[in-house]
Backbone as CSV, one residue per row, in Angstrom:
resi,resn,N_x,N_y,N_z,CA_x,CA_y,CA_z,C_x,C_y,C_z
1,UNK,13.888,10.340,16.466,15.082,10.103,15.695,15.424,11.186,14.678
2,UNK,14.562,11.802,14.075,14.411,12.573,13.280,15.337,13.844,13.786
3,UNK,15.009,14.092,14.619,15.835,15.370,15.405,16.801,14.815,15.606
4,UNK,17.763,13.803,15.844,18.713,13.227,15.702,19.895,13.184,14.271
5,UNK,18.681,12.915,13.075,19.772,13.056,12.059,19.414,11.756,11.614
6,UNK,19.162,10.599,12.302,18.536,9.185,12.289,17.692,8.612,11.221
7,UNK,18.179,8.015,10.083,16.897,7.300,8.824,16.696,5.955,9.532
8,UNK,15.471,5.228,9.021,15.775,3.938,8.673,14.990,3.757,7.948
9,UNK,14.845,2.424,7.142,14.342,2.065,5.984,13.182,0.997,6.196
10,UNK,11.697,0.923,6.480,11.189,0.057,6.947,10.324,-0.135,5.766
11,UNK,10.374,-1.432,5.835,9.485,-2.293,4.664,8.218,-3.147,5.242
12,UNK,6.928,-2.669,4.441,6.135,-3.236,4.989,4.844,-3.215,4.118
13,UNK,4.312,-4.177,4.053,2.765,-4.381,3.024,1.599,-3.853,3.732
14,UNK,2.129,-3.962,5.256,0.946,-3.157,6.037,0.383,-2.023,6.227
15,UNK,-0.340,-1.743,5.211,-0.515,-0.213,4.848,-0.334,0.717,6.279
16,UNK,-1.717,0.198,6.621,-1.563,0.899,8.062,-0.811,1.291,8.746
17,UNK,0.059,0.372,9.126,1.403,1.077,9.565,1.964,1.954,9.354
18,UNK,2.438,2.584,7.892,2.808,2.958,7.471,2.991,4.616,8.109
19,UNK,1.716,5.530,8.347,1.440,6.728,9.325,2.368,6.459,10.760
20,UNK,2.347,5.552,11.471,2.581,5.137,12.593,4.107,5.247,12.539
21,UNK,4.881,5.323,11.608,6.349,4.777,11.516,6.944,5.955,10.967
22,UNK,6.974,7.145,10.011,7.914,7.909,9.522,6.629,8.833,8.853
23,UNK,7.953,9.432,8.475,6.916,10.955,7.796,6.705,10.875,6.015
24,UNK,7.609,10.296,5.571,7.896,9.909,3.783,6.978,8.395,3.734
25,UNK,6.590,8.614,3.087,6.779,7.321,2.034,6.946,7.064,0.626
26,UNK,7.816,6.121,0.325,8.136,5.060,-1.006,8.119,4.323,-0.997
27,UNK,7.111,4.129,-2.729,6.715,3.022,-2.965,7.513,2.436,-4.401
28,UNK,8.087,1.295,-4.008,8.794,0.078,-5.286,8.141,-0.642,-5.827
29,UNK,8.316,-0.403,-7.169,7.898,-1.560,-8.105,8.849,-1.904,-9.358
30,UNK,8.406,-3.763,-9.057,9.762,-3.832,-9.960,11.210,-3.262,-10.127
31,UNK,11.537,-3.271,-8.453,12.976,-2.491,-8.447,13.415,-1.323,-9.021
32,UNK,12.311,-0.698,-9.232,12.290,1.061,-9.621,11.448,1.481,-8.327
33,UNK,11.939,3.332,-8.427,11.168,3.981,-7.455,10.193,4.432,-7.976
34,UNK,8.534,4.543,-7.752,7.718,4.928,-8.606,7.506,6.673,-7.889
35,UNK,7.417,6.588,-6.553,6.686,7.992,-6.385,8.032,7.660,-4.758
36,UNK,7.462,9.184,-3.854,7.843,9.788,-2.625,6.919,10.697,-2.369
37,UNK,6.151,10.621,-1.180,5.106,11.489,-0.818,5.280,11.729,0.390
38,UNK,4.612,12.710,0.855,4.809,12.434,2.592,3.789,12.142,2.768
39,UNK,4.132,11.115,4.567,2.794,10.382,4.284,1.400,10.788,4.711
40,UNK,1.591,11.980,4.918,0.209,12.798,5.337,-0.616,12.871,3.558
41,UNK,-0.030,12.828,2.667,-0.353,12.832,1.497,-0.667,11.490,1.109
42,UNK,-0.491,10.491,1.538,-0.214,9.287,0.828,-1.422,8.718,1.456
43,UNK,-2.638,8.618,0.563,-4.001,7.384,1.930,-3.748,6.300,1.354
44,UNK,-4.096,5.191,1.949,-3.900,3.724,1.369,-3.991,3.383,-0.398
45,UNK,-5.500,4.320,-0.936,-5.761,3.961,-1.864,-4.549,4.507,-3.012
46,UNK,-4.230,5.566,-2.543,-3.164,6.078,-3.461,-1.647,4.777,-3.505
47,UNK,-1.454,4.604,-2.385,-0.233,4.332,-2.347,-0.483,2.384,-2.915
48,UNK,-1.859,1.935,-2.627,-2.064,0.424,-3.812,-1.735,0.600,-5.500
49,UNK,-2.448,2.192,-6.041,-2.693,2.562,-7.005,-1.058,2.366,-7.855
50,UNK,0.027,2.900,-6.903,1.356,3.432,-7.022,1.992,1.894,-6.751
51,UNK,1.554,0.960,-6.782,1.872,-0.049,-5.859,1.868,-1.109,-7.155
52,UNK,0.694,-1.511,-7.783,0.240,-2.869,-8.582,-0.127,-1.879,-10.097
53,UNK,0.394,-0.114,-10.292,0.703,0.346,-11.559,-0.885,1.181,-12.089
54,UNK,-2.337,0.186,-11.144,-3.616,0.765,-11.775,-4.792,0.633,-10.483
55,UNK,-5.353,1.969,-11.290,-6.878,1.654,-10.814,-7.574,0.536,-10.450
56,UNK,-7.697,0.127,-8.916,-8.396,-1.751,-8.662,-9.630,-0.883,-8.283
57,UNK,-10.196,-1.363,-9.070,-11.798,-1.418,-8.822,-12.476,-2.132,-8.216
58,UNK,-12.473,-3.676,-8.205,-12.707,-4.492,-7.512,-11.597,-5.451,-6.660
59,UNK,-10.978,-4.944,-5.725,-9.830,-5.820,-5.091,-10.615,-7.306,-4.817
60,UNK,-11.861,-7.807,-4.952,-12.228,-8.755,-4.268,-13.729,-9.340,-5.488
61,UNK,-13.180,-9.049,-6.616,-14.677,-9.821,-7.585,-15.196,-10.548,-6.604
62,UNK,-16.359,-9.911,-7.054,-17.857,-11.028,-6.307,-17.565,-12.246,-8.212
63,UNK,-18.071,-13.431,-7.352,-18.289,-14.423,-7.827,-19.752,-15.119,-7.667
64,UNK,-20.145,-15.138,-9.303,-21.408,-15.855,-9.282,-21.901,-17.224,-8.727
65,UNK,-22.171,-17.668,-7.903,-22.307,-19.226,-7.312,-23.226,-19.282,-7.731
66,UNK,-23.946,-20.625,-7.431,-25.272,-21.761,-7.449,-24.807,-22.705,-6.291
67,UNK,-25.996,-23.227,-5.760,-25.780,-23.699,-4.338,-25.754,-25.302,-4.974
68,UNK,-24.853,-26.101,-5.040,-25.198,-27.473,-5.028,-26.381,-28.690,-4.463
69,UNK,-26.474,-29.453,-4.900,-27.414,-30.710,-3.985,-27.438,-30.633,-2.378
70,UNK,-28.181,-30.787,-1.467,-27.639,-30.915,-0.655,-27.168,-32.621,-0.013
71,UNK,-26.665,-32.149,1.149,-25.955,-33.243,1.611,-26.604,-34.533,2.493
């Protein structure tokens, strides 16, 4: 499609698909364009940081729990 001058806009939160469908990635947040990068410069951590506006140190923080009484 690129050789024919055809463009598409592909919107997805499935970040693993991004390098498969395009040459550039643009991140939008709160209705504003945050950045446009060549897909080979935009790893998943970079994209996530641009999406949320900060570094994610723990995506799934561990919670301390103690087992209850056996049933």
